[in-house]
PDB file of C-alpha atoms and ligand atoms in Angstrom:
ATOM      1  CA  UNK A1420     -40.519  41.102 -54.270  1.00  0.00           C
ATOM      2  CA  UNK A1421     -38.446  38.022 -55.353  1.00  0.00           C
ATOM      3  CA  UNK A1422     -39.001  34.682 -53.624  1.00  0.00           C
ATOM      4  CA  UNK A1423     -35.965  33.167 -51.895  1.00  0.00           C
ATOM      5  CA  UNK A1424     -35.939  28.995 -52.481  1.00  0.00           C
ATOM      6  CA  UNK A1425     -33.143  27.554 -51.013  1.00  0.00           C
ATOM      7  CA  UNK A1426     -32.385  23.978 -51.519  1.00  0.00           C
ATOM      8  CA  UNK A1427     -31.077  22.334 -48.064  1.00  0.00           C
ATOM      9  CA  UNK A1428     -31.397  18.713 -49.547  1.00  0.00           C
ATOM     10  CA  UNK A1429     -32.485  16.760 -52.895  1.00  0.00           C
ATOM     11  CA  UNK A1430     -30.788  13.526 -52.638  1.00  0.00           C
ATOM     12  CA  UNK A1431     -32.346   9.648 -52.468  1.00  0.00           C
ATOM     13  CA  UNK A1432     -29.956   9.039 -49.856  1.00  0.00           C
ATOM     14  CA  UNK A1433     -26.957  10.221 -47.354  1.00  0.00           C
ATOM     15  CA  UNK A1434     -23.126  10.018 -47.370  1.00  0.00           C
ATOM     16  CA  UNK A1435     -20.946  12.466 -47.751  1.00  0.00           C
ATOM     17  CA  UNK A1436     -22.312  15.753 -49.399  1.00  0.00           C
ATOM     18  CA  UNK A1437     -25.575  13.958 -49.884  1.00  0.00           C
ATOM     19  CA  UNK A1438     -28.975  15.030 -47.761  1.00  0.00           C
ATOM     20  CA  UNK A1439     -32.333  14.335 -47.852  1.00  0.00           C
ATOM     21  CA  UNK A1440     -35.465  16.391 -48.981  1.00  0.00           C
ATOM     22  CA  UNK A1441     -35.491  20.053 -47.499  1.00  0.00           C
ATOM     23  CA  UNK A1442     -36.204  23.188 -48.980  1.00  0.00           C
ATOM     24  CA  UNK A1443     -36.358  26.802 -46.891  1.00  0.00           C
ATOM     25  CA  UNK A1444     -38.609  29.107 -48.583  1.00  0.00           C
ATOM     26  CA  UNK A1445     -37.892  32.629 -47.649  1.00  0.00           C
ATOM     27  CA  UNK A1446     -36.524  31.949 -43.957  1.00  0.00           C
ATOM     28  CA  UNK A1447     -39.983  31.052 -42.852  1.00  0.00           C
ATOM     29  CA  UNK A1448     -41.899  27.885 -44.658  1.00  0.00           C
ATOM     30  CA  UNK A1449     -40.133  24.828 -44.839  1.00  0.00           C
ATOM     31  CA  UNK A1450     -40.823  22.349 -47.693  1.00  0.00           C
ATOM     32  CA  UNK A1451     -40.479  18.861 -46.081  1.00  0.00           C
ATOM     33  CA  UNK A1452     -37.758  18.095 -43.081  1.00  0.00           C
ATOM     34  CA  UNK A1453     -34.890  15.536 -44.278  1.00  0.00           C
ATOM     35  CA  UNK A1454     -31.561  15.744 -43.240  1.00  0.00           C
ATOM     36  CA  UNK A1455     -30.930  18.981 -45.510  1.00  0.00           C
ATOM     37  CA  UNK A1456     -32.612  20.783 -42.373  1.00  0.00           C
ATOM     38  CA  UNK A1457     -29.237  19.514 -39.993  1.00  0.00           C
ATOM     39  CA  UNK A1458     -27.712  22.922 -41.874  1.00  0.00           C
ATOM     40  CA  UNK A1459     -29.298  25.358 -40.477  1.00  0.00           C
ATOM     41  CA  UNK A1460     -28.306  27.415 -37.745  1.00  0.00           C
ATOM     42  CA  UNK A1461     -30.156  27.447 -34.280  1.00  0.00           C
ATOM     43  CA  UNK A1462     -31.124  31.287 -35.409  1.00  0.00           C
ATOM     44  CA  UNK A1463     -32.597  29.847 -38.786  1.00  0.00           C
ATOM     45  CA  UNK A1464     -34.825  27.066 -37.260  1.00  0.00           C
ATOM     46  CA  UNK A1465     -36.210  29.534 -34.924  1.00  0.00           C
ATOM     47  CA  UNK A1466     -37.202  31.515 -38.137  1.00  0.00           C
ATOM     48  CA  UNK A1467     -39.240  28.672 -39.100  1.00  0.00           C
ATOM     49  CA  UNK A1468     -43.308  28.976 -38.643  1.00  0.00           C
ATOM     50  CA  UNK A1469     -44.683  26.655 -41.384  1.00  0.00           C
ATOM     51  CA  UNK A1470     -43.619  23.333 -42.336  1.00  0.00           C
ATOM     52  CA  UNK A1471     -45.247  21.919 -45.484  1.00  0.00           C
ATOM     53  CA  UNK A1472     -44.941  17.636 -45.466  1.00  0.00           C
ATOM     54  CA  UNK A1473     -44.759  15.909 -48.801  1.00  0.00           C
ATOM     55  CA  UNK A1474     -45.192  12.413 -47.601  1.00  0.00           C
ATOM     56  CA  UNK A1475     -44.648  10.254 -44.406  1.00  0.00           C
ATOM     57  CA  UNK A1476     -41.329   8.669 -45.781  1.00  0.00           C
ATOM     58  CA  UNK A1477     -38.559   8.922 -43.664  1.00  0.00           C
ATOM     59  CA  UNK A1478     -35.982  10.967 -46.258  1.00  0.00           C
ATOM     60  CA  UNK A1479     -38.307  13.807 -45.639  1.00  0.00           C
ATOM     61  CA  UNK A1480     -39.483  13.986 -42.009  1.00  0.00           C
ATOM     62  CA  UNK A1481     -36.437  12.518 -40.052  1.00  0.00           C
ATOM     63  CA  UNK A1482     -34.956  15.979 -39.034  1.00  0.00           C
ATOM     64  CA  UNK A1483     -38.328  17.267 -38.027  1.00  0.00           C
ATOM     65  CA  UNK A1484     -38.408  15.431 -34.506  1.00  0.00           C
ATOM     66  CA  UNK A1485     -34.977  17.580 -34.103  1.00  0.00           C
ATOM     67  CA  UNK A1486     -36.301  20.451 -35.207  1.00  0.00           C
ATOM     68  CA  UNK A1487     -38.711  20.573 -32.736  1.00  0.00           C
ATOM     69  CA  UNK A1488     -36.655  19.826 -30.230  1.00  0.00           C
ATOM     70  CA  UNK A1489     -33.848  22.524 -31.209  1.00  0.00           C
ATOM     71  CA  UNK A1490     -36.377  25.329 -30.926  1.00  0.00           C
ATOM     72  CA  UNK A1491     -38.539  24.053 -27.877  1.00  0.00           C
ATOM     73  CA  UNK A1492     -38.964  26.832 -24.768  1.00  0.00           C
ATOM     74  CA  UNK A1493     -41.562  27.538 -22.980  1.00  0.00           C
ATOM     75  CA  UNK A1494     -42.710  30.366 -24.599  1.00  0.00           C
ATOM     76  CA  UNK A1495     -41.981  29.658 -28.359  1.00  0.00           C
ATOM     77  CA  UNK A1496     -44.568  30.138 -30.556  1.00  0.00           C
ATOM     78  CA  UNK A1497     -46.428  27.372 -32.726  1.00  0.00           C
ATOM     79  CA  UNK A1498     -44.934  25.599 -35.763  1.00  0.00           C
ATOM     80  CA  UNK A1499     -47.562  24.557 -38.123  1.00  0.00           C
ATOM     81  CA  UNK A1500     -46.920  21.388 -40.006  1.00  0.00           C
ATOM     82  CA  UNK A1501     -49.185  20.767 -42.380  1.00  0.00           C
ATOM     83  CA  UNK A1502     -49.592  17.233 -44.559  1.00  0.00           C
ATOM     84  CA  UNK A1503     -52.340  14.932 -45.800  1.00  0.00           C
ATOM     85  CA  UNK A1504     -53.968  13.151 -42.678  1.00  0.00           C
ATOM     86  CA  UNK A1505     -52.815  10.234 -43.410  1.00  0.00           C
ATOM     87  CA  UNK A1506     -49.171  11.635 -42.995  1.00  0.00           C
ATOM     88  CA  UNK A1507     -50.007  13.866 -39.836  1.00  0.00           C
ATOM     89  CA  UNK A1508     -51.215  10.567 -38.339  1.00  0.00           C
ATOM     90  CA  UNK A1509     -48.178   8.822 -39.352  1.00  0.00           C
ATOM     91  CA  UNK A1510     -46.053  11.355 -37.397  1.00  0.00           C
ATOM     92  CA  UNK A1511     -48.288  10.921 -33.911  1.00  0.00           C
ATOM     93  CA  UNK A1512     -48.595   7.291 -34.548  1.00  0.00           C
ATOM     94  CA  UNK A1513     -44.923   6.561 -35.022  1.00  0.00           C
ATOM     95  CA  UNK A1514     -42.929   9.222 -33.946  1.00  0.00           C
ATOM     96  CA  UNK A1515     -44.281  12.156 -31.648  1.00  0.00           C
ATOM     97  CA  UNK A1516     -45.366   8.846 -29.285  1.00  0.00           C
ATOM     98  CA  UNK A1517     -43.088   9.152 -26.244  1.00  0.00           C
ATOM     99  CA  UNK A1518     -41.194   6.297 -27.137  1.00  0.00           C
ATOM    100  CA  UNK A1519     -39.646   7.218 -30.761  1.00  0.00           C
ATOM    101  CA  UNK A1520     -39.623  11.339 -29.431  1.00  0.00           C
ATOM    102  CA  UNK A1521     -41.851  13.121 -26.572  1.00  0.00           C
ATOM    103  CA  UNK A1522     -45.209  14.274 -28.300  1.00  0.00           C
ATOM    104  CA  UNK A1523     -44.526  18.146 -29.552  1.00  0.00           C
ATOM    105  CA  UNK A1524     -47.851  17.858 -30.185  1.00  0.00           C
ATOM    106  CA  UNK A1525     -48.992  18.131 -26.950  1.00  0.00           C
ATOM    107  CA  UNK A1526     -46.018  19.974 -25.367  1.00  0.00           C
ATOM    108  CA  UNK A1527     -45.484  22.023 -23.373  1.00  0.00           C
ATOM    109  CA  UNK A1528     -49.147  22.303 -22.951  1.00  0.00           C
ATOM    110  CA  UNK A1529     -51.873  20.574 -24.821  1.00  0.00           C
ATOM    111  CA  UNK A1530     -54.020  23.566 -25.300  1.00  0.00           C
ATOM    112  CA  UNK A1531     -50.628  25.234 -26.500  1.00  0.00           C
ATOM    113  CA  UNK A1532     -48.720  22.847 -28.499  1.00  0.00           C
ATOM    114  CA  UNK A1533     -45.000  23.569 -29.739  1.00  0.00           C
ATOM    115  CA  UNK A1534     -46.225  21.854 -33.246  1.00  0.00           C
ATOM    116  CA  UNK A1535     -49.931  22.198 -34.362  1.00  0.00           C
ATOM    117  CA  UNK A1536     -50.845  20.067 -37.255  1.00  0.00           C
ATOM    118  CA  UNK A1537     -52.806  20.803 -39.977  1.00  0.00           C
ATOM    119  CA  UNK A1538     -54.107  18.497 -42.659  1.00  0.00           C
ATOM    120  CA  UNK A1539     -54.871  19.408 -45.679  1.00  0.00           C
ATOM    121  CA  UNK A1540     -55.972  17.842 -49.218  1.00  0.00           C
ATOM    122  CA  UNK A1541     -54.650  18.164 -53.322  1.00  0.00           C
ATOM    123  CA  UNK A1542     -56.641  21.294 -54.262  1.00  0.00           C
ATOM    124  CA  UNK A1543     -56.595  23.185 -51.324  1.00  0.00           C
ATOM    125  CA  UNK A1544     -55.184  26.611 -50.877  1.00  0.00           C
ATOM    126  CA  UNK A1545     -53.337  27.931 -47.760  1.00  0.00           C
ATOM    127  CA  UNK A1546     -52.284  31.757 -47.638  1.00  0.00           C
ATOM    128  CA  UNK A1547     -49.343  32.432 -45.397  1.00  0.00           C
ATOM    129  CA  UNK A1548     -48.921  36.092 -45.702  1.00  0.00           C
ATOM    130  CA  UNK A1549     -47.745  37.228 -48.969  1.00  0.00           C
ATOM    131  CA  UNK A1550     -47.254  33.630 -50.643  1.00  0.00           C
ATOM    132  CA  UNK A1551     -49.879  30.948 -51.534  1.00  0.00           C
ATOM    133  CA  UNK A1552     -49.309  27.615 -51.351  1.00  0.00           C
ATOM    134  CA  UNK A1553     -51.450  25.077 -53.352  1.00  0.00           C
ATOM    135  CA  UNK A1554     -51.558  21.803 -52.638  1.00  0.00           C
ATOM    136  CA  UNK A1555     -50.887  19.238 -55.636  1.00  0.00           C
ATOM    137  CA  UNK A1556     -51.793  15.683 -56.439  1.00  0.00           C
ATOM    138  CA  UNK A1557     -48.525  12.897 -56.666  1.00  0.00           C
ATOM    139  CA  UNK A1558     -48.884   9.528 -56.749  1.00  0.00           C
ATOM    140  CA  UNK A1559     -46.348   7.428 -54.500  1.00  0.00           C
ATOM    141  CA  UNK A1560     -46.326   4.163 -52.404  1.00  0.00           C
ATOM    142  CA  UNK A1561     -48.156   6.194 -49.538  1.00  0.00           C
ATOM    143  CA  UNK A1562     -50.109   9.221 -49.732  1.00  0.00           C
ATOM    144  CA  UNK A1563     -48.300  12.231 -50.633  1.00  0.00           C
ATOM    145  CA  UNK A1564     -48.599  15.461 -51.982  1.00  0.00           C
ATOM    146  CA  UNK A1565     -46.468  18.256 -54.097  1.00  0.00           C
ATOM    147  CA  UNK A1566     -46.816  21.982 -53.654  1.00  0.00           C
ATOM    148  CA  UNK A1567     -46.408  25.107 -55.543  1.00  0.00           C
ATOM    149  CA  UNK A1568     -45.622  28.366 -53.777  1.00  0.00           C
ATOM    150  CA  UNK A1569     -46.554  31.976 -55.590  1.00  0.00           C
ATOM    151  CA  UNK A1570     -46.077  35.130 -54.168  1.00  0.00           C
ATOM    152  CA  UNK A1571     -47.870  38.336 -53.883  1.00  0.00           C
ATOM    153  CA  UNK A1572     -45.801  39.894 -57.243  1.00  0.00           C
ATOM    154  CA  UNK A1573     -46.609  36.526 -59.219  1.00  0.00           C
ATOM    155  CA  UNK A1574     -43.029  34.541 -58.238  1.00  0.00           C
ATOM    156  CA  UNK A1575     -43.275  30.802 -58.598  1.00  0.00           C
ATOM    157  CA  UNK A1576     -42.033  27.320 -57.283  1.00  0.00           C
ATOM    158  CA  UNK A1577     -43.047  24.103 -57.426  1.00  0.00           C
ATOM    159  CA  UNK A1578     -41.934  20.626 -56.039  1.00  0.00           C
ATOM    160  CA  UNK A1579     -43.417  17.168 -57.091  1.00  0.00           C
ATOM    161  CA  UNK A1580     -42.544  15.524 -53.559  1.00  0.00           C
ATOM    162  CA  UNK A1581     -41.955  11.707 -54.793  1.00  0.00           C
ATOM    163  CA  UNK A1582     -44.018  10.634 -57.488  1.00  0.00           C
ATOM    164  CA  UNK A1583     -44.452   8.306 -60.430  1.00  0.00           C
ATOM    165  CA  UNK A1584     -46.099   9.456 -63.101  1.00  0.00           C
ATOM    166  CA  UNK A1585     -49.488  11.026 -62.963  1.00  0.00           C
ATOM    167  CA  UNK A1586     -51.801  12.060 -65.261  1.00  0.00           C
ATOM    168  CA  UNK A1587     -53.473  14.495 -62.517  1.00  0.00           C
ATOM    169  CA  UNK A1588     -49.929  16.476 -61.726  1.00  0.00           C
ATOM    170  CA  UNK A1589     -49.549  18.477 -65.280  1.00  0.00           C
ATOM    171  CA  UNK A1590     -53.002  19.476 -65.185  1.00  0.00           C
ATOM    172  CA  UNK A1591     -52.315  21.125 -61.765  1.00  0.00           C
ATOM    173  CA  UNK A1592     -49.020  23.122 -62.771  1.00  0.00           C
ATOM    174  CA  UNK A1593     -50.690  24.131 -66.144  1.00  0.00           C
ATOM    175  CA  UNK A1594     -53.832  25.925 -63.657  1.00  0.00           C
ATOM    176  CA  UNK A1595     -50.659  27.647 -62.095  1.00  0.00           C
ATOM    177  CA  UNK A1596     -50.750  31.312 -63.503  1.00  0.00           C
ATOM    178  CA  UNK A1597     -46.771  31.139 -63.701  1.00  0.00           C
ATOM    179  CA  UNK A1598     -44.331  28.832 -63.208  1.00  0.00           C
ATOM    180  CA  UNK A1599     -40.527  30.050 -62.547  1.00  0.00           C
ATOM    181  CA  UNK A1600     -38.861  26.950 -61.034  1.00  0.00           C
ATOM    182  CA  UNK A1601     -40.398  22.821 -61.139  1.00  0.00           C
ATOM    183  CA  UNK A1602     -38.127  20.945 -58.781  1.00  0.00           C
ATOM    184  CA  UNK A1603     -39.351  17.196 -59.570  1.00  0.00           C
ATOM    185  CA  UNK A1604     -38.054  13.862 -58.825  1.00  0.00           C
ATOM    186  CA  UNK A1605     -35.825  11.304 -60.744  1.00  0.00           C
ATOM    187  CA  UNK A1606     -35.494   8.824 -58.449  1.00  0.00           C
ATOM    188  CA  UNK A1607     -34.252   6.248 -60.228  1.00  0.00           C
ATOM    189  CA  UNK A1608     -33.030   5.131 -63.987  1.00  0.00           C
ATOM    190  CA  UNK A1609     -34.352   3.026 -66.546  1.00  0.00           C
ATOM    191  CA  UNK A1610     -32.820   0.121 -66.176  1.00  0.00           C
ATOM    192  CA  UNK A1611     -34.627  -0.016 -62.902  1.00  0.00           C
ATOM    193  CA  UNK A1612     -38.147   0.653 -64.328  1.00  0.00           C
ATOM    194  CA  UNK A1613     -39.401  -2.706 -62.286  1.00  0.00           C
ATOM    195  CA  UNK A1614     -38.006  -1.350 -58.991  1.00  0.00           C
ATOM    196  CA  UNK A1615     -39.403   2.428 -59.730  1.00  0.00           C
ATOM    197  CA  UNK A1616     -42.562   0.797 -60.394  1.00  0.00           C
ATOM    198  CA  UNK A1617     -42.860  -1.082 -57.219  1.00  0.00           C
ATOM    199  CA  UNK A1618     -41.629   2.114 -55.279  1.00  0.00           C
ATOM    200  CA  UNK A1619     -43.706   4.612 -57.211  1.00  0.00           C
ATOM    201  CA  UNK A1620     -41.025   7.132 -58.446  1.00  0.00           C
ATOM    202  CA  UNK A1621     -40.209   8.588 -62.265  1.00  0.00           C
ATOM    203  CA  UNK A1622     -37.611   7.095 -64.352  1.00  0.00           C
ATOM    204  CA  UNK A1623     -35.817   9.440 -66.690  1.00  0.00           C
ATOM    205  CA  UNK A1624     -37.802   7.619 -69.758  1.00  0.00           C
ATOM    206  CA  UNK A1625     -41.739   8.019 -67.677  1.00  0.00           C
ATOM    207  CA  UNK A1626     -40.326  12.200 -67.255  1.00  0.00           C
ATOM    208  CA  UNK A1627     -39.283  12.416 -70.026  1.00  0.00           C
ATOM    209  CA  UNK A1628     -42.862  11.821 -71.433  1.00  0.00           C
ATOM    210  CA  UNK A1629     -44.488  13.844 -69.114  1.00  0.00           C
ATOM    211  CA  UNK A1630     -42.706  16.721 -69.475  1.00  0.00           C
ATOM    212  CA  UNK A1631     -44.045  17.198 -72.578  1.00  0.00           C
ATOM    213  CA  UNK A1632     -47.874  17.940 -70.908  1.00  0.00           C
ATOM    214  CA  UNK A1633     -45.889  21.159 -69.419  1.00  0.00           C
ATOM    215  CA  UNK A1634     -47.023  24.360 -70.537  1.00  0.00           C
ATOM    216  CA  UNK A1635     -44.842  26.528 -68.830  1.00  0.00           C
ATOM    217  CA  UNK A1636     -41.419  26.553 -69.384  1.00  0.00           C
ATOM    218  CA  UNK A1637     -40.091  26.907 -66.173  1.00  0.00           C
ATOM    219  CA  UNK A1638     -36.707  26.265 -65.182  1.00  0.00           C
ATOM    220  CA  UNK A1639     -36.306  22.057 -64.561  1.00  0.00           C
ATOM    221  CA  UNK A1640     -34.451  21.716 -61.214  1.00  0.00           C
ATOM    222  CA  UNK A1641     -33.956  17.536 -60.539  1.00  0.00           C
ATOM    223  CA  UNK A1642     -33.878  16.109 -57.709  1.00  0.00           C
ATOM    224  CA  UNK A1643     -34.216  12.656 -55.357  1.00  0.00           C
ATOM    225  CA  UNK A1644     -31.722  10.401 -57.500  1.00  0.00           C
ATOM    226  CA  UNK A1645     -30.447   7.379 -55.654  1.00  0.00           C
ATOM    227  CA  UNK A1646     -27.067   7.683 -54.909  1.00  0.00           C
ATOM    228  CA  UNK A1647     -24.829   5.548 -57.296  1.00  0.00           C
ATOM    229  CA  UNK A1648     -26.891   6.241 -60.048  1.00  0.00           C
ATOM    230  CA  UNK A1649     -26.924   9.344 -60.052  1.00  0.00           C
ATOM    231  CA  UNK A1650     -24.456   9.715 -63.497  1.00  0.00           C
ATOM    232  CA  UNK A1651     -27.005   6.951 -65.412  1.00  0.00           C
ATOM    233  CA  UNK A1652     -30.224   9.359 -64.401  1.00  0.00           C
ATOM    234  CA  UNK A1653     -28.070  12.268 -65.604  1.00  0.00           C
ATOM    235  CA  UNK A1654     -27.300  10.731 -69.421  1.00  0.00           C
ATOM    236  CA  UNK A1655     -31.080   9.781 -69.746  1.00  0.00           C
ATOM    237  CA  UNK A1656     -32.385  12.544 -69.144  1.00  0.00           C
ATOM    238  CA  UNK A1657     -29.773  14.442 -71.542  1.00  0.00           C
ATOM    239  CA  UNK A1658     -31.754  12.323 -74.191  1.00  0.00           C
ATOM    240  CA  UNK A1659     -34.860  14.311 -72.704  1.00  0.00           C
ATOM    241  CA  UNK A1660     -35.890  16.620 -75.658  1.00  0.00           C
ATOM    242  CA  UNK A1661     -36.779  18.676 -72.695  1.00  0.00           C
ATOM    243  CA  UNK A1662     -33.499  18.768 -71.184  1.00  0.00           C
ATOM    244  CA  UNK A1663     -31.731  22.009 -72.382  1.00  0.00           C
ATOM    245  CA  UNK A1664     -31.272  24.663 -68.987  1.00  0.00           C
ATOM    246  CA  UNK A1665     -32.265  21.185 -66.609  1.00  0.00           C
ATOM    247  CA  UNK A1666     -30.342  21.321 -63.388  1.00  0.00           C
ATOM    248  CA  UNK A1667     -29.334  18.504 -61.233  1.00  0.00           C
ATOM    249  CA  UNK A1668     -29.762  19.511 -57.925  1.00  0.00           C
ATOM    250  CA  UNK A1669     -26.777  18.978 -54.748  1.00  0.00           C
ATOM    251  CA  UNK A1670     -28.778  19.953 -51.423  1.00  0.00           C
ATOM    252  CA  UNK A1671     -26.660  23.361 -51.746  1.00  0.00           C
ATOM    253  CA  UNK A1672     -28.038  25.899 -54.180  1.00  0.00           C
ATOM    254  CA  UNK A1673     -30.179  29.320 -53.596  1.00  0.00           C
ATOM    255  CA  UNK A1674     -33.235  30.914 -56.025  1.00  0.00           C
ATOM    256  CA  UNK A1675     -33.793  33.866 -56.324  1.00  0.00           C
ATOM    257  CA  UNK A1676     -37.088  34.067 -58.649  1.00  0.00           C
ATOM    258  CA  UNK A1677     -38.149  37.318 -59.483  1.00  0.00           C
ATOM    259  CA  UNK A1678     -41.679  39.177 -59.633  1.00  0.00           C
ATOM    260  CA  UNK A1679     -44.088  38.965 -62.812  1.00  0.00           C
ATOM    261  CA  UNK A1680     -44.979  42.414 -64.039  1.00  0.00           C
TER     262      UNK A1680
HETATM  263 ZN1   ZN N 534     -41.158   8.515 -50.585  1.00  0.00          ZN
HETATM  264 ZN1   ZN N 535     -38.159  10.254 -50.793  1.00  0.00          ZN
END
């Protein structure tokens, strides 16, 4: 069985075309909530029973209070969001408070919640049916997190969330038995090493580098590039010697990845 990752946003920013952080894998998890999720139909967000948080940043939680909202009744069943703690308390702290959003959390019932969180840490392993989801180490301005997803027949994504540089991330996607698709951040270009520094995400030069640690050679799907930059990010990285099949990613494109005999 193949496993469907479809990209609903992978831009630093909005305008035109442009949305932030989403990605629906197979119709049911949901890889972090920016504005990519403002796509999908009413019938699609009821589909959704996992969502998987990166971070606490806005780009990639702003739709989420929608979400919520769009699929509220009564009797709908639980959406599990699941992030670091210090993200989950983020979300109750400063947006499911009553005054930002009413508190999901607690609706319509405490004891039965529309949203149930569930925190989890870099290492840790959650099974949702036939995929696996590990949880992997980023480093960013606040915590965050990346994922991988594998399937029961061996198919394999992962995302870096927003990160700089790490020297614990290539470890963690070399212990992956198979890696079909890396979707990774490029959030900004060289010329603005100072200000990717400060904000804690990879320059084209710093991926470059890394990429190198990779010992799969998975297809290299980028993403996160601040808009107005995004041509300068795109001629670095063509200097990558790791840049032949790399993909610049709009917020618009479907995966297929297949099964590992
Ligand atoms: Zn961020
Ligand atoms: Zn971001």
């Amino acid at each position: 069985m193949s496993l469907s990752v479809r990209i609903l946003g992978a831009s630093g920013g909005i305008g035109p075309g442009r949305r932030t952080t989403s990605i629906l894998i197979d119709n049911d998890i949901l890889i972090d909530a920016g504005s990519g999720v403002g796509d999908l139909t009413l019938e699609e967000l009821r589909r959704i029973r996992h969502v998987f948080l990166t971070h606490s940043h806005l780009d990639h939680i702003a739709f989420l209070p929608m979400l919520a909202d769009m699929v509220y009744s009564p009797d709908a069943p639980p959406v599990h969001v699941h992030g670091l703690p210090a993200t989950l308390k983020a979300l109750c702290d400063h947006v499911f408070n009553w005054v930002i959003w009413p508190d999901f959390t607690r609706l319509p019932r405490p004891d039965q919640p529309l949203i149930r969180l569930e925190s989890l840490q870099p290492g840790h392993s959650i099974a949702v049916e036939h995929r696996e989801i590990q949880v992997l180490p980023a480093r960013h301005t606040v915590p965050a997190v990346g994922y991988s997803v594998t399937n029961s027949d061996g198919a394999a994504f992962a995302f870096s969330g927003d990160t700089t540089s790490s020297h614990l991330l290539w470890p963690a996607l070399n212990a992956l038995p198979h890696l079909d698709l890396l979707m990774i951040e490029t959030g900004l270009p060289d010329e603005m090493e100072g200000m990717a520094d400060l904000a804690k995400h990879y320059t084209p030069q710093h991926l470059g580098e890394d990429l190198a640690q990779l010992q799969h050679r998975p297809r290299i799907a980028i993403t996160h590039l601040k808009p107005g930059h995004e041509q300068a990010i795109r001629q670095q990285l063509a200097r990558s010697p790791h840049h032949d099949g790399m993909i610049f990613l709009h917020g618009d494109e479907r995966f297929e990845l297949g099964a590992h005999p």
